[in-house]
One Martini backbone bead per residue (centre of mass of N, CA, C, O) as a GRO file, in nm:
protein
  487
    1UNK     BB    1  -5.997  -5.372  -8.150
    2UNK     BB    2  -5.866  -5.384  -8.424
    3UNK     BB    3  -5.717  -5.373  -8.636
    4UNK     BB    4  -5.614  -5.067  -8.804
    5UNK     BB    5  -5.626  -4.877  -9.081
    6UNK     BB    6  -5.452  -4.511  -9.177
    7UNK     BB    7  -5.379  -4.235  -9.399
    8UNK     BB    8  -5.220  -3.985  -9.457
    9UNK     BB    9  -5.190  -3.666  -9.613
   10UNK     BB   10  -4.873  -3.837  -9.641
   11UNK     BB   11  -4.737  -4.121  -9.823
   12UNK     BB   12  -4.480  -4.036  -9.891
   13UNK     BB   13  -4.330  -4.179  -9.651
   14UNK     BB   14  -4.250  -4.130  -9.327
   15UNK     BB   15  -4.385  -4.206  -9.111
   16UNK     BB   16  -4.480  -4.541  -8.893
   17UNK     BB   17  -4.775  -4.576  -8.669
   18UNK     BB   18  -4.838  -4.730  -8.417
   19UNK     BB   19  -5.088  -4.843  -8.144
   20UNK     BB   20  -5.131  -5.008  -7.897
   21UNK     BB   21  -5.354  -5.216  -7.701
   22UNK     BB   22  -5.596  -5.313  -7.466
   23UNK     BB   23  -5.931  -5.431  -7.408
   24UNK     BB   24  -5.963  -5.307  -7.084
   25UNK     BB   25  -6.208  -5.163  -7.180
   26UNK     BB   26  -6.230  -4.856  -7.318
   27UNK     BB   27  -5.994  -4.654  -7.269
   28UNK     BB   28  -5.735  -4.758  -7.416
   29UNK     BB   29  -5.872  -4.735  -7.685
   30UNK     BB   30  -5.977  -4.447  -7.719
   31UNK     BB   31  -5.725  -4.335  -7.715
   32UNK     BB   32  -5.604  -4.487  -7.981
   33UNK     BB   33  -5.827  -4.320  -8.121
   34UNK     BB   34  -5.688  -4.013  -8.092
   35UNK     BB   35  -5.392  -4.101  -8.202
   36UNK     BB   36  -5.473  -4.150  -8.471
   37UNK     BB   37  -5.599  -3.918  -8.528
   38UNK     BB   38  -5.312  -3.739  -8.497
   39UNK     BB   39  -5.212  -3.906  -8.750
   40UNK     BB   40  -5.406  -3.825  -8.968
   41UNK     BB   41  -5.311  -3.516  -8.965
   42UNK     BB   42  -4.999  -3.567  -9.061
   43UNK     BB   43  -4.789  -3.517  -9.275
   44UNK     BB   44  -4.583  -3.728  -9.165
   45UNK     BB   45  -4.778  -3.931  -9.170
   46UNK     BB   46  -4.824  -4.232  -9.379
   47UNK     BB   47  -4.886  -4.453  -9.120
   48UNK     BB   48  -5.162  -4.585  -8.951
   49UNK     BB   49  -5.203  -4.811  -8.678
   50UNK     BB   50  -5.413  -5.078  -8.500
   51UNK     BB   51  -5.387  -5.278  -8.197
   52UNK     BB   52  -5.525  -5.514  -8.019
   53UNK     BB   53  -5.338  -5.727  -7.817
   54UNK     BB   54  -5.625  -5.932  -7.732
   55UNK     BB   55  -5.709  -6.035  -8.063
   56UNK     BB   56  -5.411  -6.203  -8.078
   57UNK     BB   57  -5.505  -6.367  -7.857
   58UNK     BB   58  -5.619  -6.599  -7.671
   59UNK     BB   59  -5.921  -6.654  -7.528
   60UNK     BB   60  -5.812  -6.696  -7.248
   61UNK     BB   61  -5.605  -6.506  -7.254
   62UNK     BB   62  -5.885  -6.248  -7.273
   63UNK     BB   63  -6.042  -6.331  -7.058
   64UNK     BB   64  -5.889  -6.307  -6.784
   65UNK     BB   65  -5.849  -6.018  -6.853
   66UNK     BB   66  -6.104  -5.843  -6.933
   67UNK     BB   67  -6.371  -6.018  -6.808
   68UNK     BB   68  -6.228  -6.090  -6.497
   69UNK     BB   69  -6.191  -5.781  -6.433
   70UNK     BB   70  -6.495  -5.761  -6.360
   71UNK     BB   71  -6.582  -5.989  -6.179
   72UNK     BB   72  -6.452  -5.846  -5.995
   73UNK     BB   73  -6.570  -5.580  -5.979
   74UNK     BB   74  -6.856  -5.718  -5.932
   75UNK     BB   75  -6.761  -5.926  -5.658
   76UNK     BB   76  -6.413  -5.813  -5.563
   77UNK     BB   77  -6.348  -5.484  -5.535
   78UNK     BB   78  -6.167  -5.581  -5.254
   79UNK     BB   79  -5.922  -5.718  -5.457
   80UNK     BB   80  -5.870  -5.468  -5.648
   81UNK     BB   81  -5.791  -5.278  -5.455
   82UNK     BB   82  -5.530  -5.503  -5.388
   83UNK     BB   83  -5.409  -5.493  -5.687
   84UNK     BB   84  -5.340  -5.225  -5.714
   85UNK     BB   85  -5.136  -5.171  -5.440
   86UNK     BB   86  -4.966  -5.372  -5.539
   87UNK     BB   87  -4.880  -5.227  -5.849
   88UNK     BB   88  -4.792  -4.954  -5.777
   89UNK     BB   89  -4.493  -4.990  -5.745
   90UNK     BB   90  -4.219  -4.890  -5.898
   91UNK     BB   91  -4.091  -5.237  -6.046
   92UNK     BB   92  -4.184  -5.430  -5.876
   93UNK     BB   93  -4.126  -5.590  -6.195
   94UNK     BB   94  -3.836  -5.692  -6.352
   95UNK     BB   95  -3.870  -5.891  -6.491
   96UNK     BB   96  -3.949  -6.116  -6.738
   97UNK     BB   97  -4.161  -6.200  -6.922
   98UNK     BB   98  -4.456  -6.444  -6.860
   99UNK     BB   99  -4.482  -6.714  -7.069
  100UNK     BB  100  -4.823  -6.664  -7.101
  101UNK     BB  101  -4.743  -6.382  -7.232
  102UNK     BB  102  -4.506  -6.464  -7.474
  103UNK     BB  103  -4.705  -6.675  -7.602
  104UNK     BB  104  -4.935  -6.384  -7.689
  105UNK     BB  105  -4.704  -6.206  -7.822
  106UNK     BB  106  -4.623  -6.311  -8.086
  107UNK     BB  107  -4.816  -6.178  -8.296
  108UNK     BB  108  -4.734  -5.886  -8.201
  109UNK     BB  109  -4.421  -5.938  -8.332
  110UNK     BB  110  -4.546  -6.006  -8.631
  111UNK     BB  111  -4.694  -5.736  -8.678
  112UNK     BB  112  -4.440  -5.531  -8.597
  113UNK     BB  113  -4.245  -5.612  -8.826
  114UNK     BB  114  -4.433  -5.575  -9.065
  115UNK     BB  115  -4.506  -5.281  -9.023
  116UNK     BB  116  -4.212  -5.108  -8.914
  117UNK     BB  117  -4.198  -4.896  -8.734
  118UNK     BB  118  -4.114  -4.578  -8.636
  119UNK     BB  119  -4.358  -4.568  -8.414
  120UNK     BB  120  -4.482  -4.632  -8.085
  121UNK     BB  121  -4.831  -4.682  -7.887
  122UNK     BB  122  -4.874  -4.682  -7.593
  123UNK     BB  123  -5.217  -4.748  -7.399
  124UNK     BB  124  -5.102  -4.994  -7.273
  125UNK     BB  125  -4.887  -5.189  -7.035
  126UNK     BB  126  -4.856  -5.453  -7.168
  127UNK     BB  127  -4.699  -5.348  -7.446
  128UNK     BB  128  -4.478  -5.232  -7.318
  129UNK     BB  129  -4.338  -5.405  -7.194
  130UNK     BB  130  -4.265  -5.555  -7.481
  131UNK     BB  131  -4.139  -5.302  -7.619
  132UNK     BB  132  -3.946  -5.311  -7.447
  133UNK     BB  133  -3.762  -5.596  -7.476
  134UNK     BB  134  -3.747  -5.516  -7.768
  135UNK     BB  135  -3.522  -5.260  -7.719
  136UNK     BB  136  -3.355  -5.392  -7.600
  137UNK     BB  137  -3.263  -5.677  -7.809
  138UNK     BB  138  -3.332  -5.560  -8.100
  139UNK     BB  139  -3.567  -5.567  -8.289
  140UNK     BB  140  -3.654  -5.297  -8.262
  141UNK     BB  141  -3.669  -4.911  -8.447
  142UNK     BB  142  -3.828  -4.689  -8.247
  143UNK     BB  143  -4.057  -4.488  -8.122
  144UNK     BB  144  -4.151  -4.447  -7.832
  145UNK     BB  145  -4.454  -4.478  -7.602
  146UNK     BB  146  -4.621  -4.417  -7.296
  147UNK     BB  147  -4.976  -4.405  -7.229
  148UNK     BB  148  -5.194  -4.293  -7.021
  149UNK     BB  149  -5.532  -4.372  -6.836
  150UNK     BB  150  -5.490  -4.207  -6.569
  151UNK     BB  151  -5.449  -3.939  -6.344
  152UNK     BB  152  -5.325  -4.194  -6.202
  153UNK     BB  153  -4.999  -4.343  -6.128
  154UNK     BB  154  -4.869  -4.640  -6.223
  155UNK     BB  155  -4.615  -4.894  -6.199
  156UNK     BB  156  -4.690  -5.040  -6.453
  157UNK     BB  157  -4.589  -4.865  -6.645
  158UNK     BB  158  -4.330  -4.904  -6.613
  159UNK     BB  159  -3.990  -4.924  -6.757
  160UNK     BB  160  -3.689  -5.040  -6.900
  161UNK     BB  161  -3.774  -4.876  -7.184
  162UNK     BB  162  -3.855  -4.536  -7.350
  163UNK     BB  163  -3.899  -4.219  -7.503
  164UNK     BB  164  -4.157  -4.188  -7.394
  165UNK     BB  165  -4.388  -4.038  -7.065
  166UNK     BB  166  -4.714  -4.028  -7.106
  167UNK     BB  167  -4.921  -3.811  -6.876
  168UNK     BB  168  -5.211  -3.648  -6.717
  169UNK     BB  169  -5.048  -3.481  -6.438
  170UNK     BB  170  -4.820  -3.311  -6.284
  171UNK     BB  171  -4.808  -3.488  -6.048
  172UNK     BB  172  -4.709  -3.717  -6.186
  173UNK     BB  173  -4.402  -3.598  -6.319
  174UNK     BB  174  -4.346  -3.501  -5.985
  175UNK     BB  175  -4.299  -3.770  -5.910
  176UNK     BB  176  -4.099  -3.914  -6.110
  177UNK     BB  177  -3.863  -3.695  -6.091
  178UNK     BB  178  -3.843  -3.760  -5.756
  179UNK     BB  179  -3.717  -4.063  -5.814
  180UNK     BB  180  -3.577  -4.003  -6.157
  181UNK     BB  181  -3.665  -3.966  -6.375
  182UNK     BB  182  -3.633  -3.812  -6.662
  183UNK     BB  183  -3.763  -3.476  -6.797
  184UNK     BB  184  -3.696  -3.525  -7.076
  185UNK     BB  185  -3.924  -3.812  -7.050
  186UNK     BB  186  -4.149  -3.656  -6.943
  187UNK     BB  187  -4.515  -3.582  -6.961
  188UNK     BB  188  -4.805  -3.362  -6.906
  189UNK     BB  189  -5.079  -3.414  -7.145
  190UNK     BB  190  -5.293  -3.613  -7.134
  191UNK     BB  191  -5.577  -3.750  -7.210
  192UNK     BB  192  -5.674  -3.902  -7.520
  193UNK     BB  193  -5.887  -3.742  -7.729
  194UNK     BB  194  -6.143  -3.696  -7.920
  195UNK     BB  195  -6.202  -3.500  -8.196
  196UNK     BB  196  -6.474  -3.209  -8.292
  197UNK     BB  197  -6.512  -3.026  -8.575
  198UNK     BB  198  -6.846  -3.033  -8.541
  199UNK     BB  199  -6.967  -2.906  -8.316
  200UNK     BB  200  -7.189  -2.871  -8.097
  201UNK     BB  201  -7.359  -2.632  -7.945
  202UNK     BB  202  -7.363  -2.539  -7.653
  203UNK     BB  203  -7.489  -2.470  -7.346
  204UNK     BB  204  -7.783  -2.314  -7.244
  205UNK     BB  205  -7.870  -2.120  -6.971
  206UNK     BB  206  -8.185  -2.081  -6.978
  207UNK     BB  207  -8.216  -2.320  -6.950
  208UNK     BB  208  -8.268  -2.628  -6.787
  209UNK     BB  209  -8.084  -2.845  -6.644
  210UNK     BB  210  -7.861  -3.087  -6.755
  211UNK     BB  211  -7.858  -3.464  -6.754
  212UNK     BB  212  -7.559  -3.679  -6.765
  213UNK     BB  213  -7.661  -4.041  -6.749
  214UNK     BB  214  -7.389  -4.271  -6.719
  215UNK     BB  215  -7.328  -4.642  -6.751
  216UNK     BB  216  -7.200  -4.690  -7.012
  217UNK     BB  217  -7.088  -4.915  -7.264
  218UNK     BB  218  -7.231  -5.201  -7.091
  219UNK     BB  219  -7.447  -5.083  -6.822
  220UNK     BB  220  -7.480  -5.028  -6.545
  221UNK     BB  221  -7.653  -5.065  -6.338
  222UNK     BB  222  -7.696  -4.820  -6.128
  223UNK     BB  223  -7.840  -4.602  -6.300
  224UNK     BB  224  -8.096  -4.656  -6.166
  225UNK     BB  225  -8.065  -4.523  -5.911
  226UNK     BB  226  -8.004  -4.296  -5.996
  227UNK     BB  227  -8.283  -4.231  -6.193
  228UNK     BB  228  -8.477  -4.228  -5.921
  229UNK     BB  229  -8.332  -4.039  -5.731
  230UNK     BB  230  -8.429  -3.783  -5.929
  231UNK     BB  231  -8.734  -3.798  -5.923
  232UNK     BB  232  -8.697  -3.628  -5.615
  233UNK     BB  233  -8.623  -3.387  -5.748
  234UNK     BB  234  -8.661  -2.996  -5.740
  235UNK     BB  235  -8.512  -2.909  -5.930
  236UNK     BB  236  -8.479  -2.817  -6.246
  237UNK     BB  237  -8.498  -3.083  -6.552
  238UNK     BB  238  -8.289  -3.225  -6.748
  239UNK     BB  239  -8.222  -3.584  -6.931
  240UNK     BB  240  -8.044  -3.830  -6.989
  241UNK     BB  241  -7.999  -4.178  -7.081
  242UNK     BB  242  -7.723  -4.370  -7.109
  243UNK     BB  243  -7.709  -4.795  -7.139
  244UNK     BB  244  -7.560  -4.867  -7.391
  245UNK     BB  245  -7.557  -5.227  -7.446
  246UNK     BB  246  -7.836  -5.266  -7.236
  247UNK     BB  247  -8.127  -5.323  -7.310
  248UNK     BB  248  -8.246  -5.376  -7.071
  249UNK     BB  249  -8.121  -5.118  -6.942
  250UNK     BB  250  -8.352  -4.934  -7.072
  251UNK     BB  251  -8.627  -5.072  -7.009
  252UNK     BB  252  -8.600  -5.031  -6.731
  253UNK     BB  253  -8.605  -4.715  -6.778
  254UNK     BB  254  -8.836  -4.644  -6.935
  255UNK     BB  255  -9.066  -4.706  -6.686
  256UNK     BB  256  -8.983  -4.540  -6.501
  257UNK     BB  257  -9.008  -4.264  -6.680
  258UNK     BB  258  -9.268  -4.241  -6.781
  259UNK     BB  259  -9.429  -4.068  -6.612
  260UNK     BB  260  -9.221  -3.793  -6.644
  261UNK     BB  261  -9.240  -3.728  -6.921
  262UNK     BB  262  -8.992  -3.559  -7.143
  263UNK     BB  263  -8.779  -3.520  -6.958
  264UNK     BB  264  -8.645  -3.767  -7.051
  265UNK     BB  265  -8.391  -3.960  -7.203
  266UNK     BB  266  -8.343  -4.268  -7.384
  267UNK     BB  267  -8.056  -4.474  -7.452
  268UNK     BB  268  -7.787  -4.617  -7.593
  269UNK     BB  269  -7.564  -4.672  -7.796
  270UNK     BB  270  -7.393  -4.416  -7.848
  271UNK     BB  271  -7.259  -4.098  -8.117
  272UNK     BB  272  -7.365  -3.861  -7.910
  273UNK     BB  273  -7.149  -3.782  -7.696
  274UNK     BB  274  -7.009  -3.520  -7.815
  275UNK     BB  275  -7.275  -3.336  -7.776
  276UNK     BB  276  -7.385  -3.418  -7.473
  277UNK     BB  277  -7.163  -3.285  -7.359
  278UNK     BB  278  -7.192  -2.984  -7.462
  279UNK     BB  279  -7.508  -2.962  -7.356
  280UNK     BB  280  -7.443  -3.110  -7.075
  281UNK     BB  281  -7.411  -2.964  -6.721
  282UNK     BB  282  -7.415  -3.246  -6.606
  283UNK     BB  283  -7.270  -3.534  -6.469
  284UNK     BB  284  -7.333  -3.883  -6.438
  285UNK     BB  285  -7.099  -4.116  -6.272
  286UNK     BB  286  -6.803  -4.254  -6.382
  287UNK     BB  287  -6.419  -4.203  -6.342
  288UNK     BB  288  -6.298  -4.228  -6.602
  289UNK     BB  289  -6.017  -4.145  -6.793
  290UNK     BB  290  -6.168  -4.070  -7.028
  291UNK     BB  291  -6.470  -3.977  -6.943
  292UNK     BB  292  -6.303  -3.742  -6.768
  293UNK     BB  293  -6.190  -3.597  -7.004
  294UNK     BB  294  -6.404  -3.545  -7.164
  295UNK     BB  295  -6.546  -3.368  -6.954
  296UNK     BB  296  -6.355  -3.156  -6.924
  297UNK     BB  297  -6.293  -3.077  -7.254
  298UNK     BB  298  -6.610  -2.954  -7.214
  299UNK     BB  299  -6.684  -2.820  -6.961
  300UNK     BB  300  -6.777  -3.099  -6.756
  301UNK     BB  301  -6.924  -3.146  -6.435
  302UNK     BB  302  -6.938  -3.417  -6.209
  303UNK     BB  303  -7.083  -3.710  -6.076
  304UNK     BB  304  -7.039  -3.967  -5.909
  305UNK     BB  305  -7.031  -4.287  -5.939
  306UNK     BB  306  -6.901  -4.629  -5.887
  307UNK     BB  307  -6.627  -4.682  -5.867
  308UNK     BB  308  -6.333  -4.816  -5.901
  309UNK     BB  309  -6.119  -4.916  -5.751
  310UNK     BB  310  -5.843  -4.740  -5.737
  311UNK     BB  311  -5.838  -4.526  -6.010
  312UNK     BB  312  -6.100  -4.439  -5.972
  313UNK     BB  313  -6.119  -4.295  -5.712
  314UNK     BB  314  -5.817  -4.170  -5.788
  315UNK     BB  315  -5.970  -3.961  -5.989
  316UNK     BB  316  -6.186  -3.841  -5.812
  317UNK     BB  317  -6.006  -3.710  -5.655
  318UNK     BB  318  -5.888  -3.499  -5.842
  319UNK     BB  319  -6.134  -3.348  -5.924
  320UNK     BB  320  -6.184  -3.237  -5.681
  321UNK     BB  321  -5.970  -3.090  -5.624
  322UNK     BB  322  -6.051  -2.900  -5.880
  323UNK     BB  323  -6.351  -2.828  -5.860
  324UNK     BB  324  -6.500  -3.072  -6.091
  325UNK     BB  325  -6.608  -3.248  -5.828
  326UNK     BB  326  -6.905  -3.480  -5.673
  327UNK     BB  327  -6.921  -3.721  -5.471
  328UNK     BB  328  -7.105  -4.044  -5.414
  329UNK     BB  329  -7.229  -4.332  -5.170
  330UNK     BB  330  -7.497  -4.285  -5.154
  331UNK     BB  331  -7.778  -4.333  -5.315
  332UNK     BB  332  -8.003  -4.246  -5.165
  333UNK     BB  333  -7.817  -3.924  -5.193
  334UNK     BB  334  -7.821  -3.815  -5.512
  335UNK     BB  335  -8.034  -3.635  -5.575
  336UNK     BB  336  -7.927  -3.406  -5.310
  337UNK     BB  337  -7.674  -3.369  -5.436
  338UNK     BB  338  -7.793  -3.218  -5.721
  339UNK     BB  339  -7.957  -3.025  -5.592
  340UNK     BB  340  -7.729  -2.876  -5.439
  341UNK     BB  341  -7.616  -2.785  -5.712
  342UNK     BB  342  -7.811  -2.626  -5.829
  343UNK     BB  343  -7.910  -2.448  -5.577
  344UNK     BB  344  -7.651  -2.335  -5.567
  345UNK     BB  345  -7.497  -2.019  -5.641
  346UNK     BB  346  -7.265  -2.079  -5.907
  347UNK     BB  347  -7.195  -2.339  -5.864
  348UNK     BB  348  -7.218  -2.499  -6.181
  349UNK     BB  349  -7.033  -2.280  -6.277
  350UNK     BB  350  -6.753  -2.272  -6.155
  351UNK     BB  351  -6.745  -2.628  -6.204
  352UNK     BB  352  -6.716  -2.571  -6.524
  353UNK     BB  353  -6.467  -2.354  -6.509
  354UNK     BB  354  -6.275  -2.630  -6.376
  355UNK     BB  355  -6.318  -2.794  -6.594
  356UNK     BB  356  -6.190  -2.608  -6.847
  357UNK     BB  357  -5.887  -2.590  -6.674
  358UNK     BB  358  -5.843  -2.951  -6.694
  359UNK     BB  359  -5.854  -3.018  -6.948
  360UNK     BB  360  -5.676  -3.126  -7.271
  361UNK     BB  361  -5.779  -3.168  -7.599
  362UNK     BB  362  -5.456  -3.180  -7.677
  363UNK     BB  363  -5.297  -3.419  -7.596
  364UNK     BB  364  -5.273  -3.626  -7.874
  365UNK     BB  365  -5.076  -3.425  -8.038
  366UNK     BB  366  -4.889  -3.399  -7.815
  367UNK     BB  367  -4.877  -3.631  -7.789
  368UNK     BB  368  -4.664  -3.703  -8.071
  369UNK     BB  369  -4.528  -3.433  -8.040
  370UNK     BB  370  -4.314  -3.601  -7.836
  371UNK     BB  371  -4.214  -3.840  -8.038
  372UNK     BB  372  -4.145  -3.719  -8.302
  373UNK     BB  373  -3.963  -3.470  -8.169
  374UNK     BB  374  -3.808  -3.668  -8.008
  375UNK     BB  375  -3.591  -3.838  -7.953
  376UNK     BB  376  -3.419  -4.124  -8.088
  377UNK     BB  377  -3.309  -4.250  -7.806
  378UNK     BB  378  -3.351  -4.438  -7.577
  379UNK     BB  379  -3.447  -4.484  -7.250
  380UNK     BB  380  -3.232  -4.683  -6.963
  381UNK     BB  381  -3.321  -4.878  -6.692
  382UNK     BB  382  -3.148  -5.021  -6.493
  383UNK     BB  383  -3.207  -5.285  -6.225
  384UNK     BB  384  -3.100  -5.119  -6.016
  385UNK     BB  385  -3.231  -4.866  -6.061
  386UNK     BB  386  -3.505  -4.968  -6.012
  387UNK     BB  387  -3.438  -5.049  -5.716
  388UNK     BB  388  -3.437  -4.780  -5.623
  389UNK     BB  389  -3.704  -4.666  -5.712
  390UNK     BB  390  -3.819  -4.820  -5.559
  391UNK     BB  391  -3.728  -4.761  -5.288
  392UNK     BB  392  -3.775  -4.494  -5.254
  393UNK     BB  393  -4.092  -4.545  -5.271
  394UNK     BB  394  -4.137  -4.685  -5.010
  395UNK     BB  395  -3.929  -4.458  -4.813
  396UNK     BB  396  -4.018  -4.183  -4.903
  397UNK     BB  397  -3.808  -4.045  -5.128
  398UNK     BB  398  -3.567  -3.876  -5.311
  399UNK     BB  399  -3.341  -3.887  -5.489
  400UNK     BB  400  -3.183  -3.685  -5.426
  401UNK     BB  401  -3.121  -3.817  -5.092
  402UNK     BB  402  -2.909  -4.030  -5.272
  403UNK     BB  403  -2.608  -4.212  -5.171
  404UNK     BB  404  -2.395  -4.323  -5.293
  405UNK     BB  405  -2.384  -4.629  -5.473
  406UNK     BB  406  -2.722  -4.568  -5.528
  407UNK     BB  407  -2.739  -4.369  -5.657
  408UNK     BB  408  -2.774  -4.209  -5.934
  409UNK     BB  409  -2.781  -4.166  -6.309
  410UNK     BB  410  -2.669  -3.992  -6.574
  411UNK     BB  411  -2.688  -4.047  -6.904
  412UNK     BB  412  -2.594  -3.773  -7.177
  413UNK     BB  413  -2.637  -3.674  -7.492
  414UNK     BB  414  -2.409  -3.429  -7.588
  415UNK     BB  415  -2.569  -3.373  -7.831
  416UNK     BB  416  -2.894  -3.390  -7.764
  417UNK     BB  417  -2.956  -3.383  -7.487
  418UNK     BB  418  -3.053  -3.659  -7.374
  419UNK     BB  419  -3.136  -3.926  -7.219
  420UNK     BB  420  -3.029  -4.276  -7.204
  421UNK     BB  421  -2.945  -4.335  -6.885
  422UNK     BB  422  -3.021  -4.533  -6.573
  423UNK     BB  423  -2.834  -4.541  -6.284
  424UNK     BB  424  -2.605  -4.694  -6.043
  425UNK     BB  425  -2.308  -4.552  -5.971
  426UNK     BB  426  -2.165  -4.809  -5.935
  427UNK     BB  427  -2.196  -4.920  -6.254
  428UNK     BB  428  -1.959  -4.711  -6.383
  429UNK     BB  429  -1.726  -4.855  -6.363
  430UNK     BB  430  -1.655  -5.026  -6.614
  431UNK     BB  431  -1.703  -4.771  -6.823
  432UNK     BB  432  -1.490  -4.609  -6.671
  433UNK     BB  433  -1.242  -4.782  -6.798
  434UNK     BB  434  -1.299  -4.765  -7.096
  435UNK     BB  435  -1.460  -4.465  -7.146
  436UNK     BB  436  -1.295  -4.251  -7.039
  437UNK     BB  437  -1.199  -3.924  -6.988
  438UNK     BB  438  -1.015  -3.630  -6.912
  439UNK     BB  439  -1.316  -3.433  -6.839
  440UNK     BB  440  -1.520  -3.752  -6.776
  441UNK     BB  441  -1.636  -3.827  -6.966
  442UNK     BB  442  -1.775  -4.061  -7.216
  443UNK     BB  443  -1.695  -4.312  -7.513
  444UNK     BB  444  -1.850  -4.506  -7.665
  445UNK     BB  445  -1.836  -4.847  -7.759
  446UNK     BB  446  -1.891  -5.075  -8.029
  447UNK     BB  447  -1.518  -5.220  -8.010
  448UNK     BB  448  -1.568  -5.196  -7.663
  449UNK     BB  449  -1.745  -5.507  -7.577
  450UNK     BB  450  -1.637  -5.732  -7.384
  451UNK     BB  451  -1.620  -5.993  -7.195
  452UNK     BB  452  -1.621  -5.861  -6.933
  453UNK     BB  453  -1.833  -5.739  -6.896
  454UNK     BB  454  -2.131  -5.728  -6.815
  455UNK     BB  455  -2.481  -5.836  -6.890
  456UNK     BB  456  -2.587  -5.528  -6.816
  457UNK     BB  457  -2.399  -5.348  -6.950
  458UNK     BB  458  -2.429  -5.485  -7.281
  459UNK     BB  459  -2.745  -5.421  -7.285
  460UNK     BB  460  -2.746  -5.097  -7.266
  461UNK     BB  461  -2.515  -5.057  -7.473
  462UNK     BB  462  -2.690  -5.165  -7.710
  463UNK     BB  463  -2.886  -4.988  -7.699
  464UNK     BB  464  -2.745  -4.666  -7.681
  465UNK     BB  465  -2.622  -4.716  -7.969
  466UNK     BB  466  -2.807  -4.795  -8.174
  467UNK     BB  467  -2.546  -4.900  -8.377
  468UNK     BB  468  -2.323  -4.740  -8.349
  469UNK     BB  469  -1.987  -4.661  -8.237
  470UNK     BB  470  -2.041  -4.383  -8.129
  471UNK     BB  471  -2.091  -4.210  -7.766
  472UNK     BB  472  -2.118  -3.931  -7.634
  473UNK     BB  473  -2.137  -3.854  -7.226
  474UNK     BB  474  -2.269  -3.776  -7.003
  475UNK     BB  475  -2.197  -3.746  -6.657
  476UNK     BB  476  -2.492  -3.705  -6.352
  477UNK     BB  477  -2.604  -3.594  -6.084
  478UNK     BB  478  -2.831  -3.571  -5.862
  479UNK     BB  479  -2.667  -3.467  -5.639
  480UNK     BB  480  -2.414  -3.498  -5.614
  481UNK     BB  481  -2.090  -3.573  -5.756
  482UNK     BB  482  -1.953  -3.748  -5.984
  483UNK     BB  483  -1.709  -3.950  -6.004
  484UNK     BB  484  -1.416  -3.994  -6.216
  485UNK     BB  485  -1.238  -4.217  -6.312
  486UNK     BB  486  -0.953  -4.267  -6.436
  487UNK     BB  487  -0.817  -4.398  -6.763
   0.00000   0.00000   0.00000
């Protein structure tokens, strides 16, 4: 997805929404398109633009991140899983953006400055890290949101500054708030998907069950094994096989199912997927975040095959936990697994009901509303607080268990009631000496930022004030009350 722009219903003034994605797979760009659709539907959005940050980078950088990932998935899946687990702890990486990424980010920074957004939505962690650094340096003054695109939350998505963090499920929100992130900055909205205003009629319970077998956008060869095994099924069914952009795969499957007559319909890349999802009774394919979200929104249960180690395996765990999916780990039993679902009385219907309960079709609109109607000041997380969150995660403790100098404290905007900073208790010292009031609050001031303040304190102060001269804040401890030094 290259840079695309559209205007909302009201073009006079209003919000200017910039959506930053990265074309590593189709999911991140699909989520960006969903947020773009939701933006165009709002009367208070004057213009919306989508930018795939990899399209502005060098070819080498783009290939390393985009194509390189899928080479590893295909040939070294164990390494993908290792990398996922290594990067999972929150704030494991806290330093500045590496020089190579920084150099490739220069065109993105230029695009941001040209567009002058009032709101930025990131559907990939790469631009999210960049936007956080720009917020902290005062380069941008826009509301920023980080929108995750898998059911399992991964620590790479956490940044040192943002206005809102949107996760896919309630457990991820609970996890983050348990680690200390303020509840007013984290919301479980689901994964953004596009909506179809003129959706096709739903499934017909009087017909044979329809299987929707998907090879993914790029056309994975695993679909051949899936189709071959369905040829041996005993249950009555019809099947639509979507081969993506892989023409060779489509030809192989067409030859494979030719003896079965009109039971199978074989397609390449198609714009019919929203309609197919509504008409199908059971989806067979990989549990990518966007694919799974689209299935759940359509009330379509899944048979999971060939998940990518890491995020897709964890997506599958969640879907099975909800009762909306089963997983097949061995190609030779796929037909038997599907047969088991279809032959057991009421099982398919129960799975469809579970999928319907799990679906979040309004996620994109909820993300946009949460950002545009939310706090105007960002949340900034000090590097010391980031270290504490990492240590708490690795030590399997929650933030309220922390005491003493390493305990976490929040600074809350007195007027707006929103959390503007997350610090270690020991970091309050300098701020309290300069800004403490008699009632124990702080009044942060632009004209009282002497050189004697440590660099980190000056950085946080600048980010919290956002150009204002004065900001009254309340200090709130996560466990025991925080002792305020006398003024």
